mmCIF file of C-alpha atoms and ligand atoms in Angstrom:
data_model
loop_
_atom_site.group_PDB
_atom_site.id
_atom_site.type_symbol
_atom_site.label_atom_id
_atom_site.label_comp_id
_atom_site.label_asym_id
_atom_site.label_seq_id
_atom_site.Cartn_x
_atom_site.Cartn_y
_atom_site.Cartn_z
ATOM 1 C CA MET A 1 -19.509 13.877 30.142
ATOM 2 C CA ALA A 2 -18.896 12.673 26.614
ATOM 3 C CA ASP A 3 -16.338 9.876 26.258
ATOM 4 C CA ILE A 4 -12.900 10.833 25.032
ATOM 5 C CA PHE A 5 -10.468 8.492 23.299
ATOM 6 C CA THR A 6 -6.876 8.795 24.474
ATOM 7 C CA GLY A 7 -4.990 6.316 22.253
ATOM 8 C CA SER A 8 -2.500 7.260 19.526
ATOM 9 C CA PHE A 9 -3.397 6.755 15.860
ATOM 10 C CA THR A 10 0.270 6.571 14.905
ATOM 11 C CA GLN A 11 1.537 4.154 17.555
ATOM 12 C CA GLN A 12 2.265 0.728 16.115
ATOM 13 C CA GLU A 13 3.120 -2.315 18.165
ATOM 14 C CA PRO A 14 6.709 -2.748 19.386
ATOM 15 C CA ILE A 15 9.045 -5.075 17.498
ATOM 16 C CA PRO A 16 8.460 -8.599 18.895
ATOM 17 C CA ASP A 17 11.096 -9.965 21.279
ATOM 18 C CA ASP A 18 12.442 -12.476 18.767
ATOM 19 C CA GLY A 19 12.902 -9.567 16.328
ATOM 20 C CA VAL A 20 14.797 -7.585 18.960
ATOM 21 C CA ASP A 21 16.996 -10.634 19.679
ATOM 22 C CA ALA A 22 17.687 -11.137 15.971
ATOM 23 C CA ALA A 23 18.590 -7.445 15.593
ATOM 24 C CA LEU A 24 20.970 -7.603 18.546
ATOM 25 C CA ALA A 25 22.670 -10.672 17.080
ATOM 26 C CA VAL A 26 23.284 -8.739 13.847
ATOM 27 C CA LEU A 27 24.600 -5.714 15.746
ATOM 28 C CA ARG A 28 26.924 -7.968 17.730
ATOM 29 C CA HIS A 29 28.488 -9.590 14.666
ATOM 30 C CA GLY A 30 28.499 -6.341 12.689
ATOM 31 C CA ARG A 31 27.893 -7.777 9.214
ATOM 32 C CA LEU A 32 25.098 -5.372 8.285
ATOM 33 C CA HIS A 33 25.619 -5.381 4.521
ATOM 34 C CA ARG A 34 23.561 -8.132 2.911
ATOM 35 C CA TYR A 35 26.520 -9.543 0.988
ATOM 36 C CA ASN A 36 28.852 -9.483 4.001
ATOM 37 C CA LEU A 37 28.518 -13.149 4.929
ATOM 38 C CA ALA A 38 30.620 -15.429 7.100
ATOM 39 C CA GLY A 39 31.327 -19.020 6.048
ATOM 40 C CA ASP A 40 28.300 -20.540 4.429
ATOM 41 C CA GLU A 41 25.634 -18.426 6.152
ATOM 42 C CA ALA A 42 22.766 -17.355 3.887
ATOM 43 C CA GLY A 43 22.262 -13.990 5.570
ATOM 44 C CA GLU A 44 19.037 -12.482 6.870
ATOM 45 C CA ALA A 45 18.141 -10.685 3.621
ATOM 46 C CA ALA A 46 18.362 -13.829 1.483
ATOM 47 C CA LEU A 47 16.371 -15.784 4.078
ATOM 48 C CA LEU A 48 13.691 -13.097 4.271
ATOM 49 C CA GLU A 49 13.385 -13.199 0.470
ATOM 50 C CA GLU A 50 12.954 -16.967 0.507
ATOM 51 C CA GLU A 51 10.375 -16.820 3.266
ATOM 52 C CA PHE A 52 8.392 -13.973 1.748
ATOM 53 C CA ALA A 53 8.361 -15.648 -1.672
ATOM 54 C CA ALA A 54 6.926 -18.741 0.033
ATOM 55 C CA PHE A 55 4.390 -16.644 1.963
ATOM 56 C CA VAL A 56 2.830 -15.186 -1.201
ATOM 57 C CA GLY A 57 3.570 -18.233 -3.358
ATOM 58 C CA GLY A 58 6.013 -16.532 -5.747
ATOM 59 C CA LYS A 59 9.192 -17.826 -7.386
ATOM 60 C CA TYR A 60 11.508 -14.871 -6.875
ATOM 61 C CA CYS A 61 11.731 -12.157 -4.260
ATOM 62 C CA LEU A 62 14.012 -9.159 -3.791
ATOM 63 C CA ALA A 63 14.298 -7.106 -0.585
ATOM 64 C CA VAL A 64 15.001 -3.404 -1.146
ATOM 65 C CA ALA A 65 15.255 -0.071 0.638
ATOM 66 C CA SER A 66 11.621 1.108 0.385
ATOM 67 C CA GLY A 67 8.262 0.460 -1.224
ATOM 68 C CA GLY A 68 8.816 3.422 -3.514
ATOM 69 C CA TYR A 69 12.163 1.998 -4.619
ATOM 70 C CA ALA A 70 10.484 -1.380 -5.229
ATOM 71 C CA MET A 71 7.950 0.188 -7.636
ATOM 72 C CA ALA A 72 10.562 2.280 -9.450
ATOM 73 C CA THR A 73 12.774 -0.791 -9.832
ATOM 74 C CA ALA A 74 9.941 -2.904 -11.229
ATOM 75 C CA LEU A 75 9.076 -0.135 -13.717
ATOM 76 C CA ARG A 76 12.700 0.268 -14.808
ATOM 77 C CA ALA A 77 13.179 -3.485 -15.128
ATOM 78 C CA LEU A 78 10.139 -3.626 -17.423
ATOM 79 C CA GLY A 79 11.874 -1.085 -19.632
ATOM 80 C CA VAL A 80 9.768 1.936 -18.696
ATOM 81 C CA GLY A 81 11.797 5.068 -19.288
ATOM 82 C CA HIS A 82 11.848 8.711 -20.218
ATOM 83 C CA GLY A 83 8.609 10.030 -21.687
ATOM 84 C CA ASP A 84 6.706 6.729 -21.452
ATOM 85 C CA SER A 85 3.139 6.770 -20.171
ATOM 86 C CA VAL A 86 2.208 4.634 -17.155
ATOM 87 C CA LEU A 87 -1.400 4.084 -16.119
ATOM 88 C CA SER A 88 -2.158 4.433 -12.416
ATOM 89 C CA ASN A 89 -5.018 5.098 -10.008
ATOM 90 C CA ALA A 90 -5.912 8.732 -9.377
ATOM 91 C CA PHE A 91 -6.628 7.689 -5.780
ATOM 92 C CA THR A 92 -3.297 6.589 -4.358
ATOM 93 C CA LEU A 93 -0.430 7.873 -2.275
ATOM 94 C CA ALA A 94 2.367 10.182 -3.387
ATOM 95 C CA PRO A 95 5.101 7.455 -3.699
ATOM 96 C CA VAL A 96 3.167 5.874 -6.590
ATOM 97 C CA PRO A 97 3.272 8.807 -9.045
ATOM 98 C CA GLY A 98 6.684 9.524 -7.519
ATOM 99 C CA ALA A 99 8.000 6.112 -8.620
ATOM 100 C CA ILE A 100 6.700 6.772 -12.143
ATOM 101 C CA ALA A 101 8.334 10.215 -12.206
ATOM 102 C CA SER A 102 11.613 8.751 -10.916
ATOM 103 C CA VAL A 103 12.132 6.822 -14.163
ATOM 104 C CA GLY A 104 11.188 9.883 -16.240
ATOM 105 C CA ALA A 105 7.774 8.483 -17.154
ATOM 106 C CA VAL A 106 4.413 10.242 -17.008
ATOM 107 C CA PRO A 107 1.407 8.969 -15.040
ATOM 108 C CA ILE A 108 -1.955 8.675 -16.779
ATOM 109 C CA PHE A 109 -4.443 8.734 -13.924
ATOM 110 C CA VAL A 110 -7.524 6.518 -13.943
ATOM 111 C CA GLU A 111 -10.724 7.464 -12.088
ATOM 112 C CA VAL A 112 -11.740 5.893 -8.785
ATOM 113 C CA LYS A 113 -15.186 4.464 -8.079
ATOM 114 C CA ARG A 114 -17.388 4.865 -5.027
ATOM 115 C CA ASP A 115 -16.009 1.581 -3.626
ATOM 116 C CA LEU A 116 -12.530 3.206 -3.793
ATOM 117 C CA THR A 117 -11.226 0.820 -6.459
ATOM 118 C CA ILE A 118 -9.979 1.756 -9.921
ATOM 119 C CA ASP A 119 -12.723 2.441 -12.505
ATOM 120 C CA LEU A 120 -12.236 -0.445 -14.941
ATOM 121 C CA ASP A 121 -14.230 1.202 -17.758
ATOM 122 C CA ASP A 122 -12.030 4.267 -17.546
ATOM 123 C CA LEU A 123 -8.981 1.989 -17.413
ATOM 124 C CA ARG A 124 -10.004 0.208 -20.624
ATOM 125 C CA ASP A 125 -10.658 3.515 -22.303
ATOM 126 C CA LYS A 126 -7.363 5.107 -21.251
ATOM 127 C CA ALA A 127 -5.329 1.944 -21.954
ATOM 128 C CA GLY A 128 -6.660 2.116 -25.508
ATOM 129 C CA ARG A 129 -6.159 5.850 -26.011
ATOM 130 C CA SER A 130 -2.821 6.399 -24.236
ATOM 131 C CA GLY A 131 -0.798 3.561 -25.708
ATOM 132 C CA ALA A 132 0.616 2.931 -22.211
ATOM 133 C CA LYS A 133 2.164 -0.527 -21.845
ATOM 134 C CA VAL A 134 2.231 -0.677 -18.037
ATOM 135 C CA LEU A 135 -0.310 -0.179 -15.251
ATOM 136 C CA LEU A 136 1.025 0.556 -11.770
ATOM 137 C CA LEU A 137 -2.061 -0.569 -9.874
ATOM 138 C CA SER A 138 -2.304 0.717 -6.336
ATOM 139 C CA HIS A 139 -4.524 -1.320 -4.019
ATOM 140 C CA MET A 140 -5.010 1.935 -2.176
ATOM 141 C CA ARG A 141 -6.103 1.652 1.462
ATOM 142 C CA GLY A 142 -6.423 -2.094 0.937
ATOM 143 C CA HIS A 143 -9.378 -1.990 -1.477
ATOM 144 C CA VAL A 144 -8.933 -4.678 -4.136
ATOM 145 C CA CYS A 145 -10.813 -4.289 -7.428
ATOM 146 C CA ASP A 146 -12.217 -7.165 -9.507
ATOM 147 C CA MET A 147 -8.772 -8.543 -10.379
ATOM 148 C CA ASP A 148 -10.144 -11.075 -12.863
ATOM 149 C CA ARG A 149 -11.736 -8.345 -14.938
ATOM 150 C CA LEU A 150 -8.763 -6.034 -14.547
ATOM 151 C CA MET A 151 -6.342 -8.697 -15.800
ATOM 152 C CA ASP A 152 -8.640 -9.441 -18.769
ATOM 153 C CA ILE A 153 -8.732 -5.779 -19.738
ATOM 154 C CA CYS A 154 -4.966 -5.436 -19.423
ATOM 155 C CA LYS A 155 -4.254 -8.624 -21.378
ATOM 156 C CA THR A 156 -6.495 -7.474 -24.210
ATOM 157 C CA ALA A 157 -4.826 -4.052 -24.264
ATOM 158 C CA GLY A 158 -1.271 -5.476 -24.039
ATOM 159 C CA VAL A 159 -0.707 -3.730 -20.705
ATOM 160 C CA ARG A 160 1.501 -5.330 -18.062
ATOM 161 C CA VAL A 161 0.506 -4.897 -14.431
ATOM 162 C CA ILE A 162 2.699 -4.030 -11.456
ATOM 163 C CA GLU A 163 0.779 -4.223 -8.189
ATOM 164 C CA ASP A 164 1.421 -1.772 -5.376
ATOM 165 C CA CYS A 165 0.583 -3.876 -2.315
ATOM 166 C CA ALA A 166 1.651 -1.393 0.352
ATOM 167 C CA HIS A 167 -1.804 -1.810 1.965
ATOM 168 C CA THR A 168 -2.548 -5.379 0.859
ATOM 169 C CA MET A 169 0.326 -7.460 2.238
ATOM 170 C CA GLY A 170 -1.601 -10.508 3.491
ATOM 171 C CA ALA A 171 -4.737 -9.766 1.421
ATOM 172 C CA SER A 172 -6.102 -11.730 -1.536
ATOM 173 C CA TRP A 173 -8.682 -11.709 -4.332
ATOM 174 C CA ARG A 174 -10.560 -14.958 -4.917
ATOM 175 C CA GLY A 175 -7.816 -16.784 -3.021
ATOM 176 C CA VAL A 176 -4.919 -15.363 -5.061
ATOM 177 C CA PRO A 177 -2.579 -13.302 -2.832
ATOM 178 C CA SER A 178 -2.344 -9.613 -3.606
ATOM 179 C CA GLY A 179 0.761 -9.024 -5.720
ATOM 180 C CA ARG A 180 0.387 -12.333 -7.563
ATOM 181 C CA HIS A 181 -1.952 -11.254 -10.365
ATOM 182 C CA GLY A 182 0.375 -8.993 -12.306
ATOM 183 C CA VAL A 183 3.956 -9.458 -13.493
ATOM 184 C CA ALA A 184 5.337 -8.095 -10.205
ATOM 185 C CA GLY A 185 4.031 -7.257 -6.736
ATOM 186 C CA CYS A 186 5.633 -4.499 -4.657
ATOM 187 C CA TYR A 187 5.310 -4.283 -0.871
ATOM 188 C CA SER A 188 6.449 -1.786 1.731
ATOM 189 C CA THR A 189 7.809 -2.554 5.200
ATOM 190 C CA GLN A 190 7.738 1.062 6.290
ATOM 191 C CA THR A 191 6.491 1.609 9.856
ATOM 192 C CA TYR A 192 2.835 2.282 8.940
ATOM 193 C CA LYS A 193 2.410 -0.853 6.810
ATOM 194 C CA HIS A 194 1.832 -4.474 7.785
ATOM 195 C CA MET A 195 5.414 -5.292 8.747
ATOM 196 C CA ASN A 196 7.677 -2.679 10.301
ATOM 197 C CA SER A 197 11.378 -2.212 9.616
ATOM 198 C CA GLY A 198 11.248 1.587 9.629
ATOM 199 C CA GLU A 199 11.886 1.635 5.881
ATOM 200 C CA GLY A 200 11.987 -1.258 3.454
ATOM 201 C CA GLY A 201 10.389 -2.926 0.468
ATOM 202 C CA LEU A 202 9.908 -6.315 -1.188
ATOM 203 C CA ILE A 203 9.253 -7.279 -4.814
ATOM 204 C CA VAL A 204 7.886 -10.636 -5.928
ATOM 205 C CA THR A 205 7.756 -11.994 -9.472
ATOM 206 C CA ASP A 206 7.750 -15.289 -11.369
ATOM 207 C CA ASP A 207 9.586 -13.765 -14.340
ATOM 208 C CA ALA A 208 13.255 -14.856 -14.262
ATOM 209 C CA GLU A 209 14.571 -12.131 -16.548
ATOM 210 C CA LEU A 210 12.695 -9.417 -14.669
ATOM 211 C CA ALA A 211 13.969 -10.807 -11.347
ATOM 212 C CA ALA A 212 17.562 -10.847 -12.604
ATOM 213 C CA ARG A 213 17.286 -7.260 -13.854
ATOM 214 C CA MET A 214 15.865 -6.121 -10.524
ATOM 215 C CA VAL A 215 18.637 -7.823 -8.513
ATOM 216 C CA LEU A 216 21.224 -6.101 -10.710
ATOM 217 C CA LEU A 217 19.440 -2.744 -10.521
ATOM 218 C CA SER A 218 19.215 -2.915 -6.717
ATOM 219 C CA GLY A 219 23.016 -2.933 -6.535
ATOM 220 C CA SER A 220 24.260 -6.513 -6.380
ATOM 221 C CA TYR A 221 27.934 -5.816 -7.202
ATOM 222 C CA MET A 222 28.019 -9.020 -9.228
ATOM 223 C CA LEU A 223 27.293 -10.976 -6.051
ATOM 224 C CA TYR A 224 23.912 -12.149 -7.321
ATOM 225 C CA ASP A 225 24.796 -15.786 -6.627
ATOM 226 C CA ARG A 226 24.348 -14.951 -2.923
ATOM 227 C CA HIS A 227 20.605 -14.595 -3.454
ATOM 228 C CA HIS A 228 18.417 -17.626 -2.804
ATOM 229 C CA ALA A 229 15.018 -16.502 -4.114
ATOM 230 C CA ALA A 230 16.584 -15.380 -7.423
ATOM 231 C CA PRO A 231 17.123 -17.094 -10.774
ATOM 232 C CA PRO A 232 20.353 -19.095 -11.335
ATOM 233 C CA PRO A 233 23.578 -17.254 -12.339
ATOM 234 C CA GLU A 234 23.015 -18.034 -16.054
ATOM 235 C CA ALA A 235 19.999 -15.724 -16.029
ATOM 236 C CA PHE A 236 22.319 -12.792 -15.247
ATOM 237 C CA GLU A 237 24.891 -13.478 -17.977
ATOM 238 C CA GLY A 238 23.302 -11.510 -20.794
ATOM 239 C CA LEU A 239 22.168 -8.674 -18.523
ATOM 240 C CA LYS A 240 24.932 -7.909 -16.084
ATOM 241 C CA LEU A 241 26.946 -5.554 -18.294
ATOM 242 C CA ASP A 242 23.895 -3.675 -19.531
ATOM 243 C CA THR A 243 22.091 -3.018 -16.265
ATOM 244 C CA PRO A 244 23.032 -0.010 -14.131
ATOM 245 C CA ASN A 245 23.649 -0.377 -10.395
ATOM 246 C CA ILE A 246 21.117 1.900 -8.649
ATOM 247 C CA SER A 247 21.810 0.993 -5.055
ATOM 248 C CA GLY A 248 18.722 0.365 -2.972
ATOM 249 C CA ARG A 249 19.428 -2.897 -1.160
ATOM 250 C CA MET A 250 17.864 -3.941 2.121
ATOM 251 C CA ASP A 251 20.392 -4.408 4.906
ATOM 252 C CA THR A 252 20.762 -7.372 7.251
ATOM 253 C CA LEU A 253 19.437 -5.524 10.288
ATOM 254 C CA ARG A 254 16.075 -4.731 8.719
ATOM 255 C CA ALA A 255 15.726 -8.214 7.303
ATOM 256 C CA ALA A 256 16.454 -9.652 10.773
ATOM 257 C CA ILE A 257 13.649 -7.543 12.288
ATOM 258 C CA LEU A 258 11.211 -8.562 9.546
ATOM 259 C CA ARG A 259 11.597 -12.346 9.578
ATOM 260 C CA PRO A 260 9.924 -12.870 12.986
ATOM 261 C CA GLN A 261 7.170 -10.417 11.957
ATOM 262 C CA LEU A 262 6.499 -12.440 8.833
ATOM 263 C CA ARG A 263 5.886 -15.509 10.994
ATOM 264 C CA GLY A 264 3.192 -13.572 12.891
ATOM 265 C CA LEU A 265 1.769 -11.738 9.882
ATOM 266 C CA ALA A 266 -1.330 -13.847 9.259
ATOM 267 C CA ASP A 267 -2.432 -13.430 12.886
ATOM 268 C CA ARG A 268 -1.841 -9.689 12.823
ATOM 269 C CA CYS A 269 -3.809 -9.331 9.584
ATOM 270 C CA ALA A 270 -6.749 -11.116 11.240
ATOM 271 C CA ALA A 271 -6.459 -8.828 14.273
ATOM 272 C CA TRP A 272 -6.598 -5.746 12.021
ATOM 273 C CA THR A 273 -9.700 -6.974 10.289
ATOM 274 C CA ASP A 274 -11.380 -7.736 13.654
ATOM 275 C CA ARG A 275 -10.835 -4.097 14.586
ATOM 276 C CA TYR A 276 -12.113 -2.910 11.219
ATOM 277 C CA ARG A 277 -15.306 -4.916 11.598
ATOM 278 C CA VAL A 278 -16.008 -3.403 15.033
ATOM 279 C CA VAL A 279 -15.633 0.156 13.711
ATOM 280 C CA GLU A 280 -17.628 -0.673 10.577
ATOM 281 C CA ALA A 281 -20.490 -2.189 12.594
ATOM 282 C CA GLY A 282 -20.509 0.854 14.883
ATOM 283 C CA LEU A 283 -20.723 3.266 11.943
ATOM 284 C CA ARG A 284 -23.121 1.385 9.676
ATOM 285 C CA GLY A 285 -26.477 3.116 9.415
ATOM 286 C CA THR A 286 -25.205 6.520 10.591
ATOM 287 C CA PRO A 287 -27.366 9.073 8.726
ATOM 288 C CA GLY A 288 -25.322 10.979 6.140
ATOM 289 C CA LEU A 289 -22.394 8.528 6.314
ATOM 290 C CA ALA A 290 -21.730 5.609 3.953
ATOM 291 C CA VAL A 291 -19.464 2.690 4.816
ATOM 292 C CA ILE A 292 -17.647 1.028 1.905
ATOM 293 C CA GLU A 293 -19.173 -2.371 1.122
ATOM 294 C CA ARG A 294 -16.483 -5.037 0.614
ATOM 295 C CA PRO A 295 -16.991 -7.750 -1.991
ATOM 296 C CA GLU A 296 -16.970 -11.389 -0.930
ATOM 297 C CA GLU A 297 -14.081 -12.256 -3.264
ATOM 298 C CA GLU A 298 -11.839 -9.840 -1.395
ATOM 299 C CA ARG A 299 -9.957 -10.915 1.716
ATOM 300 C CA PHE A 300 -8.748 -7.575 2.995
ATOM 301 C CA VAL A 301 -6.540 -6.438 5.864
ATOM 302 C CA GLY A 302 -8.357 -3.785 7.888
ATOM 303 C CA SER A 303 -5.343 -1.703 8.906
ATOM 304 C CA SER A 304 -7.325 1.458 8.075
ATOM 305 C CA ILE A 305 -10.969 2.271 7.429
ATOM 306 C CA GLN A 306 -12.596 4.709 5.014
ATOM 307 C CA VAL A 307 -16.106 6.168 4.988
ATOM 308 C CA LEU A 308 -17.870 8.667 2.724
ATOM 309 C CA LEU A 309 -19.657 11.862 3.699
ATOM 310 C CA GLU A 310 -21.009 12.196 0.200
ATOM 311 C CA ASP A 311 -21.789 15.635 -1.175
ATOM 312 C CA TRP A 312 -21.372 17.261 2.241
ATOM 313 C CA ALA A 313 -20.409 20.950 2.372
ATOM 314 C CA PRO A 314 -16.678 21.305 3.130
ATOM 315 C CA ASP A 315 -17.444 23.382 6.233
ATOM 316 C CA ASP A 316 -19.619 20.595 7.636
ATOM 317 C CA ILE A 317 -16.841 18.048 7.050
ATOM 318 C CA ARG A 318 -14.368 20.365 8.745
ATOM 319 C CA ALA A 319 -16.787 20.610 11.673
ATOM 320 C CA VAL A 320 -16.968 16.796 11.970
ATOM 321 C CA LEU A 321 -13.164 16.530 11.915
ATOM 322 C CA ALA A 322 -12.797 19.240 14.575
ATOM 323 C CA ARG A 323 -15.449 17.704 16.840
ATOM 324 C CA CYS A 324 -13.899 14.238 16.543
ATOM 325 C CA ARG A 325 -10.417 15.625 17.131
ATOM 326 C CA ALA A 326 -11.667 17.317 20.323
ATOM 327 C CA ARG A 327 -12.668 13.853 21.545
ATOM 328 C CA GLY A 328 -9.333 12.282 20.610
ATOM 329 C CA VAL A 329 -10.324 10.758 17.272
ATOM 330 C CA GLU A 330 -7.988 11.688 14.442
ATOM 331 C CA LEU A 331 -9.679 11.521 11.048
ATOM 332 C CA LYS A 332 -7.987 12.333 7.747
ATOM 333 C CA TRP A 333 -9.822 13.939 4.844
ATOM 334 C CA PHE A 334 -8.851 13.481 1.201
ATOM 335 C CA GLY A 335 -11.034 16.443 0.154
ATOM 336 C CA ALA A 336 -8.992 19.221 1.735
ATOM 337 C CA GLU A 337 -7.633 21.983 -0.505
ATOM 338 C CA GLU A 338 -4.169 21.659 0.994
ATOM 339 C CA PRO A 339 -2.622 18.217 1.507
ATOM 340 C CA ALA A 340 -2.169 17.279 5.168
ATOM 341 C CA ALA A 341 0.266 14.443 5.897
ATOM 342 C CA PHE A 342 -0.506 11.475 3.619
ATOM 343 C CA THR A 343 -3.755 12.886 2.205
ATOM 344 C CA SER A 344 -2.322 14.530 -0.895
ATOM 345 C CA THR A 345 -4.372 13.735 -3.990
ATOM 346 C CA TYR A 346 -3.717 13.706 -7.705
ATOM 347 C CA ARG A 347 -4.463 17.446 -7.939
ATOM 348 C CA HIS A 348 -1.446 18.105 -5.731
ATOM 349 C CA TRP A 349 0.980 16.186 -7.971
ATOM 350 C CA ARG A 350 1.552 19.135 -10.274
ATOM 351 C CA TYR A 351 4.731 17.661 -11.792
ATOM 352 C CA ALA A 352 2.501 15.013 -13.365
ATOM 353 C CA ALA A 353 0.273 17.636 -15.011
ATOM 354 C CA PRO A 354 -2.927 15.774 -14.102
ATOM 355 C CA GLU A 355 -6.112 16.395 -16.025
ATOM 356 C CA PRO A 356 -9.213 17.219 -13.970
ATOM 357 C CA MET A 357 -11.169 14.089 -12.969
ATOM 358 C CA PRO A 358 -14.670 15.091 -11.874
ATOM 359 C CA LYS A 359 -15.786 11.591 -10.777
ATOM 360 C CA THR A 360 -12.717 11.125 -8.614
ATOM 361 C CA ASP A 361 -13.045 14.667 -7.228
ATOM 362 C CA ARG A 362 -16.561 13.926 -6.056
ATOM 363 C CA ILE A 363 -15.437 10.785 -4.208
ATOM 364 C CA LEU A 364 -12.348 12.379 -2.660
ATOM 365 C CA ALA A 365 -14.377 15.429 -1.554
ATOM 366 C CA GLY A 366 -16.249 13.249 0.933
ATOM 367 C CA LEU A 367 -13.596 10.660 1.750
ATOM 368 C CA ILE A 368 -12.670 10.226 5.411
ATOM 369 C CA ASP A 369 -9.833 7.944 6.472
ATOM 370 C CA MET A 370 -8.715 6.543 9.787
ATOM 371 C CA ARG A 371 -5.818 4.292 10.756
ATOM 372 C CA LEU A 372 -6.431 1.320 13.029
ATOM 373 C CA PRO A 373 -3.124 0.433 14.680
ATOM 374 C CA LEU A 374 -2.999 -2.870 16.530
ATOM 375 C CA THR A 375 -2.324 -1.004 19.754
ATOM 376 C CA PHE A 376 -6.112 -0.305 19.754
ATOM 377 C CA SER A 377 -8.265 -2.848 21.584
ATOM 378 C CA LEU A 378 -11.661 -3.934 20.258
ATOM 379 C CA GLU A 379 -13.213 -1.791 23.031
ATOM 380 C CA ASP A 380 -11.188 1.197 21.786
ATOM 381 C CA CYS A 381 -12.596 0.578 18.313
ATOM 382 C CA ALA A 382 -16.166 0.479 19.609
ATOM 383 C CA LEU A 383 -15.606 3.762 21.473
ATOM 384 C CA ILE A 384 -14.080 5.413 18.391
ATOM 385 C CA ALA A 385 -17.111 4.387 16.330
ATOM 386 C CA ARG A 386 -19.507 5.789 18.969
ATOM 387 C CA ILE A 387 -17.640 9.108 18.945
ATOM 388 C CA ILE A 388 -17.696 9.401 15.154
ATOM 389 C CA ARG A 389 -21.348 8.381 14.996
ATOM 390 C CA ALA A 390 -22.320 11.001 17.587
ATOM 391 C CA GLU A 391 -20.321 13.824 16.006
ATOM 392 C CA VAL A 392 -21.406 13.077 12.448
ATOM 393 C CA GLY A 393 -24.960 12.912 13.784
ATOM 394 C CA ALA A 394 -24.657 16.276 15.541
ATOM 395 C CA VAL A 395 -23.394 18.070 12.429
ATOM 396 C CA TRP A 396 -25.887 16.263 10.179
ATOM 397 C CA GLN A 397 -28.829 17.234 12.396
ATOM 398 C CA GLY A 398 -27.612 20.816 12.681
ATOM 399 C CA ARG A 399 -27.482 20.984 8.910
ATOM 400 C CA ALA A 400 -30.991 19.521 8.526
ATOM 401 C CA ALA A 401 -32.326 22.013 11.087
ATOM 402 C CA ALA A 402 -30.749 24.913 9.192
ATOM 403 C CA GLU A 403 -32.321 23.883 5.899
HETATM 404 C C1 PLP B 501 3.491 3.622 1.824
HETATM 405 C C2 PLP B 501 3.047 3.407 0.456
HETATM 406 C C3 PLP B 501 3.927 3.000 -0.558
HETATM 407 C C4 PLP B 501 5.402 2.795 -0.354
HETATM 408 O O1 PLP B 501 5.940 3.685 0.483
HETATM 409 P P1 PLP B 501 7.443 3.735 1.024
HETATM 410 O O2 PLP B 501 7.335 4.779 2.077
HETATM 411 O O3 PLP B 501 8.281 4.136 -0.137
HETATM 412 O O4 PLP B 501 7.824 2.392 1.539
HETATM 413 C C5 PLP B 501 3.401 2.771 -1.792
HETATM 414 N N1 PLP B 501 2.098 2.910 -2.059
HETATM 415 C C6 PLP B 501 1.219 3.287 -1.121
HETATM 416 C C7 PLP B 501 -0.217 3.384 -1.481
HETATM 417 C C8 PLP B 501 1.666 3.559 0.157
HETATM 418 O O5 PLP B 501 0.790 3.938 1.091
#
């Protein structure tokens, strides 16, 4: 009998007990709005902002309603508006082009390389040709590009960088935390990311004016002096009457759930990467399958793993997915004609009128993705790798025999 895996690829860990206790305390006092404070309490949202700013080593931090809202707010605060072009990876998730569209701007997609990072030659080329002044860089699936070279290219081209760190909270490049290379870093605390408040987002920046604009945009009702990880009230003076209130605050309940998770984040990131390494080791050397080599400068968080079935026939990939699914292993495929769940690709974002990108198409056509929730044990991960290896092998051999 072949082994079958019975775990769930969408089951995250429960909220830790101290998070549950903190949530109950908020429910019991009822002050769920971040600015609804008693006496001289700071409030959970302001404390979370202070603690997260310290965690990534940033000056200012703003907690908001979602990762998508965080990116849109950073774009708007940088002055991106109707008809402007914004550079972004072709390989990313729908909320990234969605954030660009939400401010009326137009994404200019940049090709992805075989290591799943942004193609820096294509970036330099398109930065020059498009006249775009902002890059919304998505560290998609946790793969961090050569950030030193990227920042050089963007500086030369006069392009400012917003980092989408939805998959890189806790990661770094050459010791610099993800989100700390560009002018702003945006993070998500949605259930499938590295901290879980259901929905939520965080933005970090060292730029006082940008921070003040973002606080005002998020809907601060002129109560910005209740923030702790924000610039002093003077920074708001010249901006407060010119900045629209586009409500997207984080509430006290979510912040209360997140603060204990932040304290355990470094350990959880290490646990993810342990799981990643077990799956990677189990898959390495499988004929027909390529693992993604990770550069030494990158400290990544292995909350998901990607492999390539390069230049495989779509029917053979479908066969692998079906055979793995029959044994309990849920793989996602970025090459499917129709988007399934989170696997939509740039071709499906018709509102952005994307141009064809043959290099990216070739990568996505063979790109397989799998989540690694922390509810999986290391033994689970070894079993999952054995199942994938066997099923890829079976289809690969069948194909060789047919040829
Ligand atoms: C999840 C995600 C976001 C933000 O998503 P929200 O659901 O809006 O919090 C941004 N970028 C990527 C790549 C993501 O996967």
